[in-house]
Coordinates of C-alpha atoms in Angstrom, one line a residue:
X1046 CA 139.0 120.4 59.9
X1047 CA 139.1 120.9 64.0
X1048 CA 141.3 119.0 65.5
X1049 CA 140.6 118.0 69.2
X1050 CA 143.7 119.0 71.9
X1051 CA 145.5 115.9 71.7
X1052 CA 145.2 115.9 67.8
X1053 CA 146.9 119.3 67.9
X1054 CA 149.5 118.2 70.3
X1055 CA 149.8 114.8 67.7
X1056 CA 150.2 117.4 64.5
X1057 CA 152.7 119.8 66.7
X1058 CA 154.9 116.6 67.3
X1059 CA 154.6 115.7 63.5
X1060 CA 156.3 118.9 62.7
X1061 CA 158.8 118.9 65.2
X1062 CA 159.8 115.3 64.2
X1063 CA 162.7 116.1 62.1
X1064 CA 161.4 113.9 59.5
X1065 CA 161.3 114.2 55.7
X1066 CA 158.5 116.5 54.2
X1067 CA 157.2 113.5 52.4
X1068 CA 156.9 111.4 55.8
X1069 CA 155.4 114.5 57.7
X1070 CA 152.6 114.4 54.4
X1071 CA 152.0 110.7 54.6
X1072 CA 152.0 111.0 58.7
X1073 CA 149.2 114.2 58.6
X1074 CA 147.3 112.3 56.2
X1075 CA 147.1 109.6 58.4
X1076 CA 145.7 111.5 60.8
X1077 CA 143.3 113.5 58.8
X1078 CA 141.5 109.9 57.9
X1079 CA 141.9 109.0 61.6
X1080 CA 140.1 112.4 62.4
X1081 CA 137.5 112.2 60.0
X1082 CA 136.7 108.4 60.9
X1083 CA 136.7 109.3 64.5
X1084 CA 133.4 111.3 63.4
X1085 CA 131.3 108.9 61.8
X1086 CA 128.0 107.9 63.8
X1087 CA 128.5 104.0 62.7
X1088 CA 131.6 102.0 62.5
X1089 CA 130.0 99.4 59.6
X1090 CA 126.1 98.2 59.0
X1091 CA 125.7 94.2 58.2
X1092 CA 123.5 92.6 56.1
X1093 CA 122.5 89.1 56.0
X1094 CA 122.0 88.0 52.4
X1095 CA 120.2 84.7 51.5
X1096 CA 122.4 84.2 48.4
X1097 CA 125.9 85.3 48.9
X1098 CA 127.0 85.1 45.3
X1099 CA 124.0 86.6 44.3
X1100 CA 124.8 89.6 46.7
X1101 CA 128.5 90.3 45.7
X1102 CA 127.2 90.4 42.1
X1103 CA 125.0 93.1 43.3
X1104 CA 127.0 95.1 45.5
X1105 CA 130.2 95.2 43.2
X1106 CA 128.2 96.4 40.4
X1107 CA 126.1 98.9 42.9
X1108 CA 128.8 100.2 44.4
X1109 CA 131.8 100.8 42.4
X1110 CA 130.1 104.2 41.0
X1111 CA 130.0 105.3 44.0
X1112 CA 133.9 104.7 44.9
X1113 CA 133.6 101.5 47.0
X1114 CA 135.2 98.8 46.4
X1115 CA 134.9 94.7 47.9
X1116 CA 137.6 94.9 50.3
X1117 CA 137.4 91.6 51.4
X1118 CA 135.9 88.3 50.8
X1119 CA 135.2 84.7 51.7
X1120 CA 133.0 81.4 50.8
X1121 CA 130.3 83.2 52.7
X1122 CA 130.7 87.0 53.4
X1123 CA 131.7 89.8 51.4
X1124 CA 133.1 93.5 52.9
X1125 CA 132.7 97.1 51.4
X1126 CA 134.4 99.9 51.5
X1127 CA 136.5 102.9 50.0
X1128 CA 139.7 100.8 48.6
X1129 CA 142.4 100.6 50.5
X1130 CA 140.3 101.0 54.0
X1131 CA 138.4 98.7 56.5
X1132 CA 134.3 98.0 55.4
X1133 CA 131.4 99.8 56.2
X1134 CA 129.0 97.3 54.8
X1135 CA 129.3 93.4 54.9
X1136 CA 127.2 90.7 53.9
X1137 CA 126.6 87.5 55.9
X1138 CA 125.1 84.4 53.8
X1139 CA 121.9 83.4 56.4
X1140 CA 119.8 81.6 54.4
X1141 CA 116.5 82.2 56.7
X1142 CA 117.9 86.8 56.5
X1143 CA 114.9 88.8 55.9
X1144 CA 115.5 92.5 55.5
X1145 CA 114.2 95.0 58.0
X1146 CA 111.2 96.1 57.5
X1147 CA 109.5 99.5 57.0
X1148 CA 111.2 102.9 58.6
X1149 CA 114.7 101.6 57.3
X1150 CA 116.5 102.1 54.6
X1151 CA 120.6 102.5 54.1
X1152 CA 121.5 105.5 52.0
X1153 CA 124.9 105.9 50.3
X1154 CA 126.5 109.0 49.8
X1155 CA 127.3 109.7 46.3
X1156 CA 130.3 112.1 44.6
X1157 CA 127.8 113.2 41.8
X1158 CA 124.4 113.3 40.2
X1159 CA 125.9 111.2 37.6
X1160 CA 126.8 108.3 40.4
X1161 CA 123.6 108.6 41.3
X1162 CA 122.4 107.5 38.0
X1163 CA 124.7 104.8 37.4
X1164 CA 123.8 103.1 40.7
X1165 CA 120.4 103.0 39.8
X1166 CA 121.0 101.6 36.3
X1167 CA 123.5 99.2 37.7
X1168 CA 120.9 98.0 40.5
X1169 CA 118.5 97.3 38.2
X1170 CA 120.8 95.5 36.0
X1171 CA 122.1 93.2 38.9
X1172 CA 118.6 92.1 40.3
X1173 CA 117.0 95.2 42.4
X1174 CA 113.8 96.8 42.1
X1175 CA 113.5 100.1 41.4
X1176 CA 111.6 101.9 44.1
X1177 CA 112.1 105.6 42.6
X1178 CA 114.2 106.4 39.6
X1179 CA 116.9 108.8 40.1
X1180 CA 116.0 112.4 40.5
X1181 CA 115.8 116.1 42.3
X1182 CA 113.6 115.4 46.0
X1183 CA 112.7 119.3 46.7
X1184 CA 110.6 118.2 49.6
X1185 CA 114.0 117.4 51.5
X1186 CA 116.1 120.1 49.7
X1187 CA 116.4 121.8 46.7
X1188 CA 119.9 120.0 46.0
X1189 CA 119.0 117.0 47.4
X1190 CA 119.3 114.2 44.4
X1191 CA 118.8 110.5 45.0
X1192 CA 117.7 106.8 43.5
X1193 CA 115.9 104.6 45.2
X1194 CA 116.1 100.8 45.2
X1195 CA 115.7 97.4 46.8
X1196 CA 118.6 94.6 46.6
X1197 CA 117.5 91.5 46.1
X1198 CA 117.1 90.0 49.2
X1199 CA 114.4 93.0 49.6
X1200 CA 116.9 96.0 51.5
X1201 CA 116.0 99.4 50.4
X1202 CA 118.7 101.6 49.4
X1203 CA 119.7 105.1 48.1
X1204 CA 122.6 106.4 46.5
X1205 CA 121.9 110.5 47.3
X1206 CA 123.9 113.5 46.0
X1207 CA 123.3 116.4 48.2
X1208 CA 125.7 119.3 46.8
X1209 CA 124.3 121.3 43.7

């Protein structure tokens, strides 16, 4: 990973600190996430859902094979995210939300083939439409495998694995 000047001059001070090897680790890690976060085009995508219930149902089932979690929660909004970190989807109850329409479409990144798959399944279980099952997409790559689906409130998704 490249760190910019001022994260160089961050990791030099780390070193020099005189701290414990253990605080040094949890202090680089820190600043390995901050890096890496730093990079990411958005900061979080919001949805508005018509059901809210309905929606967590969905998106706790949907995502956890994927390694995201609900990190938070109230009476009428939901947040998603790797646990332990801030969300980079939420949900908003609007009663009168309609989804985007065509030309959009929110694609998750997935650790494996096989988390492609169980998204799928578990989108289907919980109330989405299948909009094309789970498999290798040559025409973008030759290790380009994804599902395709739409939530219920009518969002199309993807999980995609891009590694071989």
């Amino acid at each position: 990973m490249k760190l910019s000047a001022r994260g160089e001059e961050v990791l030099a001070a780390i070193n020099d600190s005189g701290l414990s090897v253990e605080e040094k680790a949890v202090l680089a890690r820190a600043l390995q996430k901050s890096v890496a976060r730093a990079g990411l085009l958005l900061g979080h995508l919001s949805f508005g859902v018509r059901d809210i219930a309905r929606a967590i149902a969905f998106y706790d089932a949907a995502l956890a094979p994927l390694g995201y979690t609900r990190v938070w929660s109230s009476e009428r909004s939901a947040g998603y995210g790797p646990e332990g970190e801030g969300d980079t989807l939420a949900l908003f109850l609007r009663p009168e939300a309609t989804p985007p329409g065509d030309g959009f479409h929110l694609a998750f990144n997935a650790p494996s083939r096989e988390a492609v798959d169980a998204f799928h399944a578990a989108c289907l279980k919980h109330g989405g439409k299948d909009q094309g099952a789970p498999g290798l997409r040559p025409h973008y790559s030759d290790t380009y495998y994804a599902g395709f689906v739409t939530d219920p409130d009518g969002h199309k998704l993807e999980a995609v694995h891009q590694l071989g």
